[in-house]
Amino acid sequence: MPELTQPEVYSPRTLQPLPVVELPDHELLAASAVDIASVEDEEESDGLMEKLTIVLDLDETLICAYESSTLPAVIRNQAIEAGLKSFELECFSSDKDCEGKPKVNYVTVFERPGLHDFLNHLGGFADLVLFTAGLEGYARPLVDRIDEENRFSLRLYRPSTIRTEYRDHVKDLSCLSKDLRRIVIVDNNPFSFLLQPLNGIPCIPFSAGQPHDSQLLDVILPLLKHLSLQNDVRPVLYERFHMPEWFQKHGIQT
């Protein structure tokens, strides 16, 4: 399948995005939905624990977006016919036109199945933060569309990411809290949370070719419910994903 080039204002990846390295074992992630099913209906403890903070990535985690002019009609039509919800969006590029004004780009956005139910459920037991490496001119109007109820208490864009010796656009969770016991990030790109590997859930990337994806409601939501009952999310996430070892395998000391 030909790649669809997207300008810098969009996600840095292309159509049918696949990681350049093998991601952590997603079968393990899928199994977690079974492992923790018994705790889904448990009530949160006596209310003494601080509310869980859930940091959510945007592109390929909650949605996937493509420059409309380069998205083949056959892919758009197949995705819509299969039931994916989509919308068109005007957003400002970092590029300038001949008059020095920001260029307007047209983007087709596909919502990951279950997105709104997922956000509604999370809002009931956690504080939500949107943290994207996308530029604000692209991401802000997009998030306005998917979060009309203002469920995100905070939105962070590319300028809030940092550069490390290993990767650019890393999301440092210490900018949100120095106490990392009750904070978790969900991101399709594990390198985004390399500074806090014990706080990350590496989710499967979402694209327009996955109309029957069920990760948000069937896999990630039950895991987050389970984490909301923990005094410290890090031991649970380490046992499930062993992210420090995964980073070491790819030459990154955490």
Coordinates of C-alpha atoms in Angstrom, one line a residue:
M1 CA 0.0 0.0 0.0
P2 CA 1.5 3.4 -0.9
E3 CA 2.3 5.7 1.9
L4 CA 0.5 9.0 2.4
T5 CA 2.9 11.7 3.3
Q6 CA 1.7 14.1 6.0
P7 CA 3.1 17.5 6.7
E8 CA 4.8 18.3 10.0
V9 CA 1.6 19.6 11.4
Y10 CA 0.1 16.2 11.5
S11 CA 1.2 12.9 13.1
P12 CA 4.8 12.2 12.1
R13 CA 3.7 8.8 10.8
T14 CA 2.0 7.7 7.6
L15 CA -1.0 5.7 6.5
Q16 CA -1.1 2.1 7.9
P17 CA 1.5 3.2 10.4
L18 CA 3.8 0.5 11.8
P19 CA 6.5 0.9 14.4
V20 CA 10.1 0.6 13.1
V21 CA 10.8 -1.7 16.0
E22 CA 8.9 -4.5 17.5
L23 CA 6.5 -3.3 20.1
P24 CA 6.0 -5.0 23.5
D25 CA 4.0 -8.2 23.3
H26 CA 0.5 -7.0 22.6
E27 CA -0.9 -10.5 23.3
L28 CA 0.1 -9.8 26.9
L29 CA -1.9 -6.5 26.7
A30 CA -4.9 -8.3 25.3
A31 CA -4.7 -11.0 28.0
S32 CA -4.8 -8.3 30.7
A33 CA -8.5 -7.8 29.9
V34 CA -9.1 -11.4 31.0
D35 CA -6.7 -11.3 34.0
I36 CA -8.4 -8.3 35.6
A37 CA -12.0 -8.9 34.7
S38 CA -12.8 -9.9 38.2
V39 CA -12.0 -6.5 39.6
E40 CA -14.0 -4.4 37.0
D41 CA -17.0 -4.1 39.3
E42 CA -15.1 -3.4 42.5
E43 CA -15.7 -0.1 44.1
E44 CA -12.8 2.2 44.5
S45 CA -11.3 2.2 48.0
D46 CA -12.5 4.3 50.8
G47 CA -11.8 7.5 48.8
L48 CA -8.5 8.2 50.5
M49 CA -6.4 7.6 47.4
E50 CA -5.7 10.5 45.1
K51 CA -7.6 10.4 41.9
L52 CA -5.8 8.6 39.1
T53 CA -4.3 10.8 36.4
I54 CA -4.6 9.3 32.9
V55 CA -2.5 10.9 30.2
L56 CA -3.7 10.0 26.7
D57 CA -1.9 10.4 23.4
L58 CA -3.9 11.5 20.4
D59 CA -2.7 10.3 17.0
E60 CA -3.0 6.5 16.5
T61 CA -4.2 6.1 20.1
L62 CA -7.6 7.9 20.1
I63 CA -7.9 8.8 16.4
C64 CA -6.0 8.6 13.1
A65 CA -5.8 11.5 10.8
Y66 CA -4.8 12.0 7.1
E67 CA -4.4 14.9 4.8
S68 CA -7.6 14.8 2.9
S69 CA -6.1 15.5 -0.5
T70 CA -3.8 12.5 -0.3
L71 CA -6.2 10.0 1.2
P72 CA -7.3 7.5 -1.5
A73 CA -11.1 7.5 -1.9
V74 CA -11.2 3.7 -1.7
I75 CA -9.6 3.7 1.8
R76 CA -11.9 6.4 3.0
N77 CA -15.0 4.6 1.6
Q78 CA -14.0 1.2 3.0
A79 CA -13.4 2.7 6.4
I80 CA -16.7 4.5 6.5
E81 CA -18.7 1.6 5.1
A82 CA -17.2 -0.6 7.8
G83 CA -18.6 1.7 10.4
L84 CA -15.7 4.0 11.4
K85 CA -16.9 7.4 12.5
S86 CA -15.1 10.2 10.7
F87 CA -15.1 14.0 10.2
E88 CA -13.4 16.6 8.1
L89 CA -11.4 19.3 9.8
E90 CA -9.8 22.6 8.8
C91 CA -6.6 23.3 10.7
F92 CA -3.7 25.7 10.5
S93 CA -0.3 24.5 9.3
S94 CA 3.0 25.7 10.5
D95 CA 3.7 26.7 6.9
K96 CA 2.9 30.2 5.6
D97 CA 1.2 31.2 2.4
C98 CA 2.5 33.9 0.0
E99 CA 0.9 36.6 2.3
G100 CA 2.7 35.3 5.3
K101 CA -0.5 33.8 6.8
P102 CA -0.7 30.2 8.1
K103 CA -1.9 27.8 5.5
V104 CA -5.2 26.1 6.0
N105 CA -5.0 22.3 5.6
Y106 CA -7.9 19.9 5.3
V107 CA -7.7 16.7 7.3
T108 CA -9.9 13.5 7.5
V109 CA -10.1 12.2 11.0
F110 CA -11.2 8.7 11.9
E111 CA -12.3 8.0 15.5
R112 CA -11.1 4.8 17.2
P113 CA -14.1 2.6 17.9
G114 CA -15.6 3.2 21.3
L115 CA -13.8 6.6 21.7
H116 CA -16.6 8.5 23.4
D117 CA -17.7 5.7 25.7
F118 CA -14.1 5.3 26.6
L119 CA -13.6 8.9 27.6
N120 CA -17.0 9.0 29.4
H121 CA -16.0 6.0 31.5
L122 CA -12.6 7.4 32.3
G123 CA -14.0 10.7 33.4
G124 CA -15.9 8.9 36.1
F125 CA -12.8 7.8 38.0
A126 CA -9.8 9.7 36.7
D127 CA -8.4 13.1 35.8
L128 CA -7.8 13.1 32.0
V129 CA -4.8 14.9 30.3
L130 CA -4.4 15.1 26.6
F131 CA -0.6 15.0 25.7
T132 CA 0.2 15.0 22.0
A133 CA 3.4 15.6 20.0
G134 CA 1.2 17.3 17.4
L135 CA 1.2 21.0 16.9
E136 CA -1.6 23.0 18.5
G137 CA -2.8 24.4 15.2
Y138 CA -3.7 20.9 14.2
A139 CA -4.5 19.2 17.5
R140 CA -6.6 21.9 19.3
P141 CA -9.5 22.0 16.8
L142 CA -9.4 18.2 16.5
V143 CA -9.7 17.7 20.3
D144 CA -12.4 20.3 20.4
R145 CA -14.4 18.0 18.1
I146 CA -13.8 14.8 20.1
D147 CA -14.1 16.4 23.5
E148 CA -17.0 18.7 23.4
E149 CA -17.8 17.9 27.0
N150 CA -14.3 19.2 28.1
R151 CA -13.4 16.0 29.8
F152 CA -9.7 16.8 29.5
S153 CA -8.6 18.9 32.4
L154 CA -5.4 19.8 30.6
R155 CA -4.1 19.7 27.0
L156 CA -0.4 19.6 26.2
Y157 CA 1.0 20.0 22.7
R158 CA 4.4 19.6 21.1
P159 CA 6.1 22.5 22.9
S160 CA 5.6 20.6 26.1
T161 CA 7.6 17.6 24.9
I162 CA 11.3 17.5 25.4
R163 CA 14.4 16.2 23.5
T164 CA 16.5 13.5 25.0
E165 CA 19.7 11.8 23.8
Y166 CA 17.6 9.0 22.5
R167 CA 14.5 10.5 21.0
D168 CA 12.8 13.9 20.3
H169 CA 9.2 14.7 21.4
V170 CA 9.4 12.7 24.7
K171 CA 6.6 13.3 27.2
D172 CA 8.0 13.9 30.6
L173 CA 5.3 13.0 33.1
S174 CA 7.2 14.9 35.9
C175 CA 5.8 18.1 34.4
L176 CA 2.4 17.0 35.7
S177 CA 3.4 15.5 39.0
K178 CA 6.5 14.7 41.0
D179 CA 4.6 11.8 42.6
L180 CA 4.3 9.1 39.9
R181 CA 2.4 6.6 41.9
R182 CA -1.0 7.6 40.5
I183 CA -0.3 8.6 36.9
V184 CA -0.3 6.5 33.8
I185 CA 0.2 7.3 30.1
V186 CA -1.4 5.5 27.2
D187 CA 0.5 5.9 24.0
N188 CA 1.1 3.9 20.8
N189 CA 4.7 5.0 20.7
P190 CA 6.6 3.6 23.8
F191 CA 9.5 6.0 23.2
S192 CA 7.1 8.8 24.2
F193 CA 7.3 7.7 27.8
L194 CA 11.0 6.5 28.0
L195 CA 11.7 8.8 30.9
Q196 CA 9.0 7.0 33.0
P197 CA 8.9 3.5 31.6
L198 CA 7.0 2.1 34.6
N199 CA 4.0 4.4 34.0
G200 CA 3.3 3.6 30.4
I201 CA 0.8 1.4 28.6
P202 CA 2.0 0.8 25.0
C203 CA -1.2 0.5 23.0
I204 CA -1.6 -1.0 19.5
P205 CA -1.5 1.8 16.8
F206 CA -4.8 2.6 15.2
S207 CA -5.3 3.3 11.5
A208 CA -8.2 3.5 9.0
G209 CA -7.6 -0.1 8.1
Q210 CA -8.8 -1.3 11.6
P211 CA -12.6 -0.7 11.6
H212 CA -13.2 -3.5 14.1
D213 CA -10.6 -2.5 16.6
S214 CA -11.8 -3.0 20.2
Q215 CA -8.7 -1.9 22.2
L216 CA -10.2 1.1 24.0
L217 CA -13.2 -0.6 25.6
D218 CA -12.2 -4.3 25.8
V219 CA -8.5 -4.0 26.7
I220 CA -7.4 -0.6 27.9
L221 CA -10.4 0.5 29.9
P222 CA -10.4 -2.6 32.1
L223 CA -6.7 -2.2 32.8
L224 CA -7.1 1.5 33.7
K225 CA -10.0 0.6 36.0
H226 CA -7.7 -1.9 37.7
L227 CA -5.0 0.7 38.0
S228 CA -7.4 3.1 39.6
L229 CA -7.6 0.8 42.6
Q230 CA -3.8 0.6 43.1
N231 CA -1.9 2.8 45.5
D232 CA 1.0 2.7 43.0
V233 CA 0.4 1.8 39.3
R234 CA 4.0 1.0 38.6
P235 CA 4.3 -2.5 40.0
V236 CA 1.3 -3.6 38.1
L237 CA 2.5 -2.1 34.8
Y238 CA 6.0 -3.5 35.3
E239 CA 4.6 -7.0 35.8
R240 CA 2.5 -6.7 32.6
F241 CA 4.9 -5.0 30.2
H242 CA 8.5 -5.1 31.6
M243 CA 9.1 -1.8 29.8
P244 CA 12.6 -1.1 31.3
E245 CA 13.9 -4.4 29.8
W246 CA 12.2 -3.5 26.5
F247 CA 14.0 -0.2 26.4
Q248 CA 17.3 -1.8 27.2
K249 CA 16.8 -4.2 24.4
H250 CA 16.7 -1.1 22.1
G251 CA 19.7 0.5 23.5
I252 CA 18.0 2.9 26.0
Q253 CA 19.0 2.9 29.6
T254 CA 16.1 4.0 31.8

